[in-house]
Short mmCIF file of C-alpha atoms and ligand atoms in Angstrom, two decimals:
data_model
loop_
_atom_site.label_atom_id
_atom_site.label_comp_id
_atom_site.label_asym_id
_atom_site.label_seq_id
_atom_site.Cartn_x
_atom_site.Cartn_y
_atom_site.Cartn_z
CA LYS A 1 64.58 75.56 47.93
CA LEU A 2 65.27 79.10 49.00
CA GLU A 3 68.70 79.02 47.38
CA GLU A 4 67.10 77.75 44.20
CA THR A 5 64.56 80.55 44.17
CA PHE A 6 67.31 83.11 44.65
CA LYS A 7 69.34 81.51 41.90
CA ASP A 8 66.36 81.60 39.57
CA LEU A 9 65.60 85.17 40.38
CA ASN A 10 69.19 86.23 40.00
CA GLU A 11 69.25 84.73 36.55
CA ASN A 12 66.01 86.50 35.79
CA THR A 13 67.48 89.78 36.91
CA LYS A 14 70.50 89.33 34.72
CA LYS A 15 68.14 88.58 31.89
CA THR A 16 66.11 91.65 32.84
CA GLU A 17 69.18 93.80 32.65
CA LYS A 18 70.16 92.36 29.31
CA ASP A 19 66.67 92.74 27.93
CA HIS A 20 66.46 96.23 29.27
CA GLN A 21 69.45 97.13 27.21
CA LEU A 22 67.74 95.63 24.20
CA CYS A 23 64.70 97.64 25.06
CA THR A 24 66.64 100.89 25.11
CA ILE A 25 66.43 100.94 21.32
CA CYS A 26 62.92 102.11 22.06
CA GLU A 27 64.13 105.36 23.60
CA VAL A 28 63.75 108.53 21.59
CA SER A 29 66.85 108.77 19.42
CA LYS A 30 69.11 111.84 19.50
CA GLU A 31 67.84 113.08 16.13
CA ASN A 32 64.35 113.08 17.56
CA TYR A 33 65.10 114.98 20.77
CA SER A 34 63.60 118.15 19.31
CA ARG A 35 60.26 116.37 19.21
CA LEU A 36 60.30 116.44 23.03
CA ASN A 37 60.48 120.24 23.09
CA PRO A 38 56.75 120.75 23.57
CA LEU A 39 56.92 118.63 26.75
CA LEU A 40 59.91 120.49 28.16
CA SER A 41 58.39 123.81 27.24
CA THR A 42 55.12 122.95 29.01
CA MET A 43 56.98 121.87 32.14
CA ILE A 44 59.53 124.65 32.35
CA HIS A 45 57.15 127.47 31.51
CA SER A 46 54.32 126.21 33.64
CA LYS A 47 53.85 129.40 35.60
CA TYR A 48 51.17 127.85 37.73
CA ALA A 49 53.10 124.73 38.58
CA ARG A 50 52.85 124.61 42.32
CA GLY A 51 52.81 121.93 44.96
CA ILE A 52 52.28 118.43 43.68
CA GLN A 53 52.35 119.53 40.08
CA ALA A 54 55.79 121.01 40.70
CA ALA A 55 56.92 117.78 42.36
CA ASN A 56 55.83 115.83 39.28
CA VAL A 57 57.75 118.19 37.01
CA LEU A 58 60.84 118.20 39.20
CA LEU A 59 60.97 114.40 39.41
CA SER A 60 60.56 114.05 35.67
CA LEU A 61 63.18 116.62 34.64
CA ARG A 62 65.70 115.33 37.12
CA LEU A 63 65.20 111.73 36.04
CA VAL A 64 66.11 112.59 32.47
CA GLY A 65 69.07 114.67 33.61
CA ILE A 66 67.93 118.19 32.92
CA GLN A 67 69.39 120.98 34.99
CA ASP A 68 67.85 124.38 34.67
CA LYS A 69 67.84 127.50 36.79
CA ASN A 70 64.04 127.44 36.87
CA LEU A 71 64.37 123.90 38.14
CA GLU A 72 66.46 124.98 41.10
CA GLN A 73 63.77 127.49 41.94
CA LEU A 74 61.17 124.78 41.60
CA PHE A 75 63.20 122.60 43.94
CA GLN A 76 63.25 125.31 46.61
CA GLU A 77 59.53 125.81 46.20
CA VAL A 78 58.67 122.14 46.55
CA ARG A 79 60.94 121.81 49.55
CA ASP A 80 59.71 124.90 51.34
CA SER A 81 56.00 124.62 50.75
CA GLU A 82 55.44 120.89 50.73
CA VAL A 83 57.75 119.91 53.52
CA LYS A 84 56.09 122.46 55.80
CA LYS A 85 52.61 121.13 55.20
CA GLY A 86 53.79 117.52 55.19
CA SER A 87 51.05 116.38 57.50
CA ASP A 88 48.27 117.77 55.25
CA LEU A 89 49.48 115.84 52.26
CA THR A 90 47.93 112.56 51.23
CA SER A 91 50.27 109.58 51.41
CA GLY A 92 50.92 109.51 47.65
CA GLN A 93 51.54 113.26 47.52
CA LEU A 94 54.14 112.94 50.26
CA ALA A 95 55.74 110.01 48.43
CA LEU A 96 55.95 112.09 45.27
CA VAL A 97 57.53 114.99 47.17
CA ILE A 98 60.17 112.65 48.62
CA LEU A 99 60.91 111.15 45.21
CA SER A 100 61.22 114.56 43.58
CA LEU A 101 63.46 116.00 46.28
CA ARG A 102 65.68 112.96 46.29
CA ALA A 103 66.03 112.51 42.54
CA CYS A 104 69.56 113.45 41.57
CA GLN A 105 70.92 114.32 44.98
CA ASN A 106 74.03 113.14 46.66
CA SER A 107 73.33 110.34 49.08
CA ASP A 108 74.52 112.32 52.11
CA GLU A 109 71.81 114.91 51.48
CA SER A 110 69.16 112.24 51.87
CA VAL A 111 69.65 112.48 55.62
CA THR A 112 67.69 115.75 55.50
CA TYR A 113 64.63 113.89 54.25
CA PHE A 114 64.68 111.11 56.80
CA PRO A 115 61.81 112.65 58.83
CA LEU A 116 59.73 112.69 55.65
CA VAL A 117 60.28 108.98 55.17
CA SER A 118 59.07 108.19 58.68
CA GLN A 119 56.07 110.45 58.08
CA LEU A 120 55.37 108.38 54.99
CA GLU A 121 55.62 105.16 56.99
CA GLU A 122 52.85 106.48 59.25
CA LYS A 123 50.66 107.58 56.38
CA PHE A 124 51.09 104.23 54.65
CA GLN A 125 50.09 102.49 57.85
CA LYS A 126 46.93 104.63 58.07
CA GLU A 127 46.03 103.60 54.52
CA ILE A 128 46.39 99.94 55.49
CA GLU A 129 44.42 100.43 58.71
CA ASN A 130 41.59 102.05 56.77
CA MET A 131 41.33 98.96 54.63
CA GLY A 132 40.79 96.87 57.74
CA VAL A 133 40.21 93.67 55.86
CA PRO A 134 42.03 92.71 52.64
CA ASP A 135 39.02 93.69 50.52
CA GLY A 136 38.49 97.07 52.21
CA ASN A 137 39.35 100.46 50.71
CA PRO A 138 42.37 102.63 51.47
CA LEU A 139 42.06 106.32 52.43
CA THR A 140 43.13 107.34 48.92
CA ASN A 141 43.60 104.73 46.22
CA TYR A 142 45.95 101.98 45.05
CA TYR A 143 47.90 104.32 42.79
CA GLN A 144 48.98 106.24 45.87
CA LEU A 145 49.48 103.09 47.89
CA SER A 146 51.86 101.86 45.20
CA LEU A 147 53.68 105.20 45.13
CA ASP A 148 54.05 104.88 48.92
CA LEU A 149 55.44 101.37 48.74
CA LEU A 150 57.81 102.33 45.93
CA THR A 151 59.14 105.29 47.91
CA LEU A 152 59.48 103.36 51.18
CA CYS A 153 61.28 100.62 49.30
CA LEU A 154 63.68 103.01 47.54
CA PHE A 155 64.53 104.89 50.74
CA ASN A 156 64.79 101.96 53.11
CA GLY A 157 61.61 102.86 54.95
CA SER A 158 59.85 100.05 56.76
CA TYR A 159 56.86 98.18 55.40
CA SER A 160 55.57 94.68 55.95
CA ILE A 161 55.96 92.05 53.27
CA THR A 162 52.91 90.26 54.67
CA GLU A 163 50.83 93.39 54.08
CA VAL A 164 52.18 93.66 50.56
CA LYS A 165 51.21 90.03 50.03
CA ASN A 166 47.72 90.59 51.43
CA TYR A 167 46.80 93.85 49.77
CA PHE A 168 48.52 93.85 46.38
CA THR A 169 46.70 90.86 44.92
CA PRO A 170 46.00 91.82 41.28
CA GLU A 171 42.35 90.74 41.70
CA ASN A 172 41.80 93.40 44.39
CA LYS A 173 38.90 95.66 43.38
CA ASN A 174 41.03 98.72 43.99
CA PHE A 175 42.90 98.02 40.74
CA TYR A 176 39.62 98.75 38.96
CA PHE A 177 37.50 101.87 38.51
CA GLY A 178 34.00 101.48 37.14
CA GLY A 179 34.77 97.89 36.19
CA GLN A 180 37.78 98.99 34.16
CA PHE A 181 41.37 97.97 35.01
CA SER A 182 43.35 101.13 35.83
CA VAL A 183 46.57 100.89 33.82
CA ASP A 184 48.15 103.79 35.74
CA THR A 185 47.50 101.97 39.01
CA GLY A 186 48.73 98.60 37.74
CA ALA A 187 51.89 100.16 36.33
CA MET A 188 52.73 101.93 39.57
CA ALA A 189 52.17 98.66 41.45
CA VAL A 190 54.54 96.81 39.10
CA LEU A 191 57.23 99.43 39.74
CA ALA A 192 56.72 99.12 43.51
CA LEU A 193 56.70 95.31 43.48
CA THR A 194 59.83 95.25 41.31
CA CYS A 195 61.62 97.43 43.84
CA VAL A 196 60.51 95.12 46.66
CA LYS A 197 61.65 92.10 44.68
CA ARG A 198 65.05 93.65 44.08
CA SER A 199 65.49 94.47 47.78
CA ILE A 200 64.67 90.89 48.70
CA MET A 201 67.18 89.63 46.20
CA ASN A 202 69.86 91.99 47.44
CA ARG A 203 69.00 90.63 50.87
CA GLN A 204 68.21 94.10 52.12
CA ILE A 205 65.06 92.68 53.63
CA GLN A 206 64.64 89.32 55.26
CA THR A 207 61.97 87.09 53.89
CA ASN A 208 61.29 83.61 52.66
CA GLY A 209 61.10 82.18 49.17
CA GLU A 210 57.32 81.96 49.38
CA ASP A 211 56.90 85.74 49.64
CA LEU A 212 59.11 86.14 46.60
CA GLN A 213 56.98 83.72 44.68
CA TYR A 214 53.88 85.76 45.51
CA ILE A 215 55.52 88.96 44.36
CA ASN A 216 56.58 87.30 41.13
CA ASN A 217 53.07 86.01 40.51
CA TYR A 218 51.46 89.39 41.24
CA THR A 219 53.90 91.13 38.91
CA GLU A 220 53.30 88.64 36.16
CA SER A 221 49.54 88.95 36.43
CA LEU A 222 49.62 92.77 36.54
CA VAL A 223 51.92 92.88 33.49
CA LYS A 224 49.41 90.66 31.65
CA LYS A 225 46.57 92.99 32.58
CA ILE A 226 48.57 96.02 31.43
CA LEU A 227 49.39 94.40 28.10
CA SER A 228 45.76 93.42 27.59
CA GLU A 229 44.93 97.14 27.60
CA LYS A 230 47.21 97.72 24.61
CA LYS A 231 45.41 99.45 21.75
CA GLY A 232 45.90 98.99 18.02
CA ASN A 233 48.03 102.14 17.76
CA GLY A 234 50.33 100.98 20.56
CA LEU A 235 48.95 103.12 23.38
CA ILE A 236 48.48 101.25 26.64
CA GLY A 237 45.24 102.18 28.43
CA ASN A 238 44.99 105.71 27.13
CA ILE A 239 47.52 108.35 26.13
CA TYR A 240 47.96 109.50 29.76
CA SER A 241 48.66 106.06 31.21
CA THR A 242 51.06 105.00 28.45
CA GLY A 243 54.21 106.55 29.97
CA GLU A 244 53.86 104.74 33.27
CA ALA A 245 52.82 101.52 31.52
CA MET A 246 56.05 101.75 29.48
CA GLN A 247 58.07 102.15 32.68
CA ALA A 248 56.40 99.04 34.13
CA LEU A 249 57.19 97.07 30.97
CA PHE A 250 60.80 98.31 30.95
CA VAL A 251 61.45 96.82 34.38
CA SER A 252 59.67 93.53 33.78
CA PRO A 253 60.79 92.20 30.37
CA ASN A 254 61.01 88.61 31.60
CA TYR A 255 57.27 88.56 32.29
CA TYR A 256 56.21 88.88 28.65
CA ASN A 257 57.40 87.81 25.23
CA LYS A 258 59.07 90.23 22.88
CA ASN A 259 56.29 89.81 20.34
CA GLU A 260 53.69 90.90 22.90
CA TRP A 261 54.78 94.52 22.85
CA ASN A 262 56.10 96.63 20.02
CA CYS A 263 57.77 99.36 22.03
CA GLN A 264 58.74 101.35 18.94
CA GLN A 265 55.14 101.54 17.79
CA THR A 266 54.08 102.88 21.20
CA LEU A 267 56.87 105.43 21.09
CA ASP A 268 55.95 106.60 17.57
CA THR A 269 52.31 107.10 18.53
CA VAL A 270 53.28 109.05 21.64
CA LEU A 271 55.61 111.29 19.58
CA LYS A 272 52.77 111.96 17.16
CA GLU A 273 50.45 112.84 20.03
CA ILE A 274 53.06 115.22 21.47
CA SER A 275 53.12 117.16 18.20
CA GLN A 276 49.34 117.42 18.36
CA GLY A 277 49.48 119.02 21.79
CA ALA A 278 48.11 116.09 23.83
CA PHE A 279 50.50 116.80 26.71
CA ASP A 280 49.81 120.49 27.25
CA MET A 281 49.40 120.01 31.01
CA PRO A 282 52.55 120.00 33.18
CA THR A 283 51.55 116.80 34.99
CA ALA A 284 50.76 114.99 31.74
CA ALA A 285 54.09 116.07 30.23
CA ALA A 286 55.95 115.10 33.40
CA GLN A 287 54.48 111.61 33.51
CA ILE A 288 55.30 110.71 29.90
CA LEU A 289 58.86 112.10 29.64
CA PRO A 290 60.94 109.61 31.70
CA ALA A 291 59.77 106.60 29.68
CA LEU A 292 60.59 108.35 26.41
CA MET A 293 64.15 108.74 27.65
CA GLY A 294 64.31 105.13 28.83
CA LYS A 295 64.06 106.04 32.52
CA THR A 296 61.83 104.69 35.26
CA TYR A 297 61.01 105.82 38.79
CA LEU A 298 63.28 103.02 39.98
CA ASP A 299 66.21 105.13 38.72
CA VAL A 300 65.59 107.83 41.33
CA ASN A 301 68.41 106.56 43.52
CA ASN A 302 70.66 106.04 40.57
CA VAL A 303 72.84 109.14 40.75
CA SER A 304 74.33 108.43 37.36
CA SER A 305 70.99 109.29 35.87
CA CYS A 306 71.85 112.91 36.52
CA ALA A 307 75.50 112.70 35.57
CA SER A 308 74.90 113.54 31.95
CA GLY A 309 74.10 117.09 32.96
CA PRO A 310 72.63 119.90 30.93
CA GLY A 311 74.32 119.15 27.62
CA HIS A 312 72.64 115.77 27.45
CA LEU A 313 69.45 117.07 25.94
CA ASN A 314 70.16 119.87 23.56
CA ILE A 315 66.95 121.71 23.97
CA SER A 316 65.84 124.95 22.51
CA ILE A 317 62.88 126.09 24.45
CA HIS A 318 60.87 129.08 23.40
CA GLU A 319 58.22 130.82 25.43
CA PRO A 320 54.92 129.60 24.08
CA ILE A 321 53.32 132.16 21.83
CA PRO A 322 50.06 133.30 23.41
CA VAL A 323 47.06 132.49 21.26
CA GLU A 324 45.31 135.64 20.05
CA PRO A 325 41.67 135.57 21.11
CA THR A 326 39.41 135.57 18.08
CA ILE A 327 37.38 138.76 17.93
CA SER A 328 34.10 137.12 17.00
CA PRO A 329 34.04 133.57 18.31
CA THR A 330 32.06 130.86 16.61
CA TRP A 331 29.36 129.57 18.92
CA ILE A 332 28.42 125.97 19.40
CA SER A 333 25.50 124.39 21.15
CA VAL A 334 25.77 121.60 23.71
CA ASN A 335 23.09 119.62 25.51
CA TYR A 336 23.52 119.24 29.22
CA THR A 337 21.52 116.91 31.43
CA VAL A 338 21.53 116.17 35.12
CA GLN A 339 19.74 113.01 36.11
CA ILE A 340 18.72 112.67 39.74
CA ASN A 341 15.74 110.34 39.69
CA GLU A 342 14.26 113.01 37.48
CA THR A 343 15.96 114.62 34.54
CA PHE A 344 17.19 118.20 34.41
CA PHE A 345 18.03 119.29 30.91
CA THR A 346 19.31 122.44 29.27
CA GLU A 347 20.88 123.53 26.04
CA VAL A 348 23.97 125.68 26.47
CA THR A 349 25.64 127.93 23.92
CA VAL A 350 29.38 128.38 24.34
CA PRO A 351 32.24 129.68 22.15
CA LYS A 352 33.92 127.04 20.00
CA GLY A 353 36.89 125.59 21.87
CA SER A 354 35.15 125.71 25.27
CA VAL A 355 35.83 122.97 27.78
CA PHE A 356 33.43 120.81 29.80
CA LEU A 357 33.73 123.12 32.78
CA ASP A 358 32.59 126.14 30.69
CA VAL A 359 29.42 124.26 29.80
CA MET A 360 28.78 123.40 33.44
CA GLU A 361 29.28 127.02 34.45
CA GLU A 362 26.90 128.28 31.76
CA ALA A 363 24.30 125.74 32.82
CA GLN A 364 24.69 126.85 36.41
CA LYS A 365 23.96 130.45 35.36
CA ILE A 366 20.76 129.29 33.68
CA ASN A 367 19.51 127.23 36.64
CA GLN A 368 21.47 127.38 39.85
CA THR A 369 19.31 124.81 41.65
CA ALA A 370 19.55 122.11 39.02
CA PHE A 371 23.11 122.61 37.86
CA ARG A 372 25.12 123.79 40.83
CA PHE A 373 28.36 121.95 41.39
CA THR A 374 31.61 122.15 43.32
CA PHE A 375 35.16 121.31 42.32
CA VAL A 376 38.67 121.28 43.74
CA GLU A 377 41.96 121.95 41.98
CA SER A 378 44.11 118.87 41.47
CA SER A 379 47.45 118.42 39.73
CA TRP A 380 45.41 117.43 36.68
CA GLY A 381 43.21 120.54 36.83
CA PRO A 382 39.69 120.98 38.23
CA TYR A 383 38.06 117.84 39.66
CA ILE A 384 34.29 117.69 40.27
CA THR A 385 33.39 116.78 43.85
CA SER A 386 29.63 117.36 43.98
CA VAL A 387 26.64 118.11 41.76
CA GLN A 388 23.34 119.43 43.15
CA GLY A 389 24.96 119.07 46.55
CA LEU A 390 25.53 115.36 46.06
CA GLU A 391 29.09 114.63 47.14
CA GLU A 392 31.39 111.89 45.90
CA ASN A 393 32.37 109.44 48.61
CA HIS A 394 35.80 107.82 48.80
CA ASN A 395 34.75 105.22 51.33
CA ASP A 396 31.93 104.03 49.06
CA ARG A 397 34.25 104.50 46.07
CA THR A 398 31.68 106.68 44.31
CA TYR A 399 32.66 109.58 42.07
CA TRP A 400 31.29 111.79 39.33
CA GLN A 401 32.20 110.22 36.03
CA LEU A 402 32.51 112.09 32.77
CA LEU A 403 31.45 110.25 29.63
CA SER A 404 31.19 110.97 25.93
CA GLY A 405 28.84 108.85 23.85
CA GLY A 406 28.61 106.43 26.74
CA GLU A 407 32.40 106.11 27.02
CA PRO A 408 34.41 107.69 29.85
CA VAL A 409 36.50 110.56 28.53
CA SER A 410 40.23 110.59 29.19
CA GLN A 411 40.53 114.19 30.34
CA GLY A 412 39.19 116.22 33.23
CA VAL A 413 36.56 118.99 33.01
CA GLY A 414 39.17 121.71 32.60
CA ASN A 415 40.72 120.17 29.49
CA TYR A 416 38.04 118.26 27.69
CA VAL A 417 37.06 120.38 24.67
CA VAL A 418 33.37 119.97 23.86
CA HIS A 419 31.92 119.70 20.39
CA ASN A 420 28.79 121.00 18.76
CA GLY A 421 25.82 118.75 19.56
CA GLU A 422 27.41 116.95 22.48
CA ASN A 423 25.30 116.06 25.49
CA LEU A 424 26.49 116.18 29.09
CA GLU A 425 24.60 114.13 31.62
CA LEU A 426 24.75 113.71 35.37
CA MET A 427 23.31 110.73 37.18
CA THR A 428 22.94 110.42 40.91
CA ASP A 429 24.13 107.85 43.31
CA SER A 430 20.65 106.64 44.21
CA PHE A 431 19.66 106.49 40.55
CA ILE A 432 22.52 104.11 39.80
CA ARG A 433 22.19 102.22 43.07
CA ALA A 434 18.75 101.10 41.90
CA LYS A 435 20.22 99.53 38.81
CA ASN A 436 22.92 97.05 37.99
CA GLU A 437 25.58 97.51 35.35
CA LYS A 438 23.52 95.69 32.74
CA SER A 439 20.47 97.89 33.05
CA GLN A 440 22.78 100.89 33.03
CA ARG A 441 23.93 99.87 29.58
CA GLU A 442 20.29 99.55 28.52
CA THR A 443 19.66 103.04 29.79
CA ALA A 444 22.54 104.24 27.67
CA ARG A 445 21.03 102.54 24.64
CA ASP A 446 17.59 104.06 25.38
CA VAL A 447 19.06 107.49 25.44
CA ASP A 448 20.92 106.76 22.21
CA ARG A 449 17.64 105.66 20.65
CA THR A 450 16.14 109.05 21.37
CA GLY A 451 18.63 110.39 18.89
CA GLU A 452 21.28 111.70 21.25
CA ILE A 453 24.09 109.58 19.83
CA GLY A 454 27.76 110.41 20.31
CA MET A 455 27.11 112.66 23.27
CA ALA A 456 29.07 113.29 26.41
CA TRP A 457 27.59 112.13 29.69
CA PHE A 458 28.29 112.96 33.23
CA THR A 459 27.52 110.14 35.62
CA LEU A 460 27.98 109.61 39.28
CA TYR A 461 29.47 106.20 38.84
CA LEU A 462 29.28 103.59 41.53
CA LEU A 463 32.69 102.03 41.46
CA ASN A 464 31.63 98.95 43.34
CA LEU A 465 29.14 97.90 40.69
N1 CBY B 501 47.33 110.50 41.94
C1 CBY B 501 46.17 109.98 42.18
O1 CBY B 501 45.79 109.63 43.29
C2 CBY B 501 45.34 109.73 40.98
C3 CBY B 501 45.55 108.33 40.48
C4 CBY B 501 44.76 108.01 39.21
C5 CBY B 501 44.87 106.51 38.89
C6 CBY B 501 45.27 108.91 38.04
C7 CBY B 501 44.02 109.02 37.12
C8 CBY B 501 46.49 108.35 37.34
C9 CBY B 501 47.69 109.30 37.37
N2 CBY B 501 48.62 109.05 36.51
O2 CBY B 501 47.78 110.21 38.15
C10 CBY B 501 43.26 108.39 39.22
N3 CBY B 501 42.96 109.02 38.10
C11 CBY B 501 42.33 108.08 40.21
C12 CBY B 501 42.73 107.25 41.40
C13 CBY B 501 41.00 108.52 40.13
C14 CBY B 501 40.00 108.33 41.27
C15 CBY B 501 40.28 109.50 42.29
C16 CBY B 501 39.53 109.46 43.59
C17 CBY B 501 40.10 108.53 44.60
N4 CBY B 501 39.29 107.64 45.06
O3 CBY B 501 41.23 108.66 44.99
C18 CBY B 501 38.68 108.42 40.49
C19 CBY B 501 37.53 109.02 41.25
C20 CBY B 501 38.29 107.04 40.02
C21 CBY B 501 39.08 109.26 39.27
N5 CBY B 501 40.43 109.18 39.07
C22 CBY B 501 38.19 109.97 38.50
C23 CBY B 501 38.51 110.56 37.30
C24 CBY B 501 37.47 111.31 36.52
C25 CBY B 501 37.27 112.71 37.14
C26 CBY B 501 35.88 113.29 36.96
C27 CBY B 501 35.62 114.40 37.95
N6 CBY B 501 34.88 114.08 39.01
O4 CBY B 501 36.04 115.48 37.79
C28 CBY B 501 38.09 111.29 35.08
C29 CBY B 501 37.86 112.61 34.34
C30 CBY B 501 37.52 110.07 34.33
C31 CBY B 501 36.08 110.26 33.85
N7 CBY B 501 35.87 110.08 32.58
O5 CBY B 501 35.19 110.53 34.60
C32 CBY B 501 39.58 110.97 35.40
N8 CBY B 501 39.70 110.51 36.69
C33 CBY B 501 40.65 111.04 34.50
C34 CBY B 501 40.43 111.39 33.04
C35 CBY B 501 42.00 110.78 34.90
C36 CBY B 501 43.19 110.95 33.97
C37 CBY B 501 43.56 112.43 33.76
C38 CBY B 501 44.01 112.72 32.34
C39 CBY B 501 43.95 114.20 31.99
N9 CBY B 501 44.61 114.57 30.94
O6 CBY B 501 43.33 114.98 32.63
C40 CBY B 501 44.27 110.05 34.69
C41 CBY B 501 45.71 110.45 34.39
C42 CBY B 501 43.86 110.23 36.20
C43 CBY B 501 44.43 111.49 36.84
N10 CBY B 501 42.38 110.38 36.08
CO1 CBY B 501 41.33 109.83 37.52
C44 CBY B 501 44.01 108.60 34.27
C45 CBY B 501 44.14 108.35 32.78
O7 CBY B 501 43.23 108.65 32.04
N11 CBY B 501 45.22 107.77 32.33
C46 CBY B 501 48.44 110.70 43.02
C47 CBY B 501 48.73 112.11 43.46
C48 CBY B 501 49.94 112.16 44.32
O8 CBY B 501 48.89 112.98 42.38
#
């Protein structure tokens, strides 16, 4: 039976490889390389790219075979700063650092990073321990857990197949945030599971046919979920999850039919979005680029991915021209509400082009007690951790959610540009705890009825609901 399974899987892999070649027609063609310039420019000139952001950029550029003197500097920076504070990093951050340092290096150099891999083994174990039972929560999240597994798998770290089988069930609540399937998370899990599957098939790890069957089933189900998030314009999830979703679909072509995904359409939409400046953040640019060049994180160990060298992408990168500040800005007005059993409301006037965070800061100036908040810097920009002293809680899986017109927005507070007449709202933990998801929707409709349609909300969202 085991032999049969291996035979089946081997055939599937051959098919995968063949299909992958077919799929490469989806890569950006040479004539279109110049359309990637905004991405490269954002990454290479990101003066503030430090730490994890730098690791994201480094991994991305190396995967597509770009060598650059700034990149070498970046490499030194990531190595010096991140390796030193290794123990402060979250598991996924450490995984990303390992991937970025390893991408494109000679195999003998990998010896240097061996201690990092064993550090990652420990951190991964702590994540698993924190979950306790299969339906518990990790220290961070499943996106990072998947990054961990992927990295351990690629660098021959140790992990338990039984744990993979127990915790990576696609029905696990950790694949969802606020009732919504997280495409980024699912995609990263597919990449990790594919790596595990390949190691089993290469007999690098000992296991039985049953485990393989589980991994196949999980992959299939996750791929289905990813494809069900495909939008009419070809994006998968939203614009920021599309790159990783593409990677997942590249490595798993035998889990869906050709007519289920029009790769070219996805690519065209992404290229259009690039020209409209959607990827003006280094991390965003870094996460979309590999897929556009037909690469996946599974290629990290594939030295040939760097062989093409600098001439491969003929890029002309110009320093971005600084935008002249307008002398007399146009002002817009935005409604801002904090809801903590009672409602705190204010109208804020900000210059046109302001972001969500500007509104929150203005509101805080007006009424410190009602509108005070805290945030931390993440690789995606500022991330809100508390409002009116009410902290998010990872163990309860609660967080402050940002919505527009009742829909979660797809950017953080530092990037989301607000519009005239928008309304920002904050709801507390206890407020939501008292209601179920259904009555929450009714609340949204009530507010709409009061005439505040198409407004942005800010909600402390209970993920477990
Ligand atoms: N990276 C991580 O650990 C993050 C993983 C990730 C799945 C990530 C998206 C995907 C990615 N490619 O990096 C993720 N977000 C997670 C896990 C989370 C949760 C973080 C907390 C935890 N428990 O670990 C959480 C709380 C559910 C979350 N993201 C919240 C938010 C909102 C932040 C609001 C705030 N408090 O400031 C927000 C704004 C959604 C909302 N409407 O409220 C949000 N995330 C967004 C928009 C995003 C996207 C960022 C896009 C952008 N241009 O800014 C995202 C790419 C990302 C970062 N989140 Co989360 C997803 C997307 O839209 N495609 C590993 C580490 C090594 O770097």
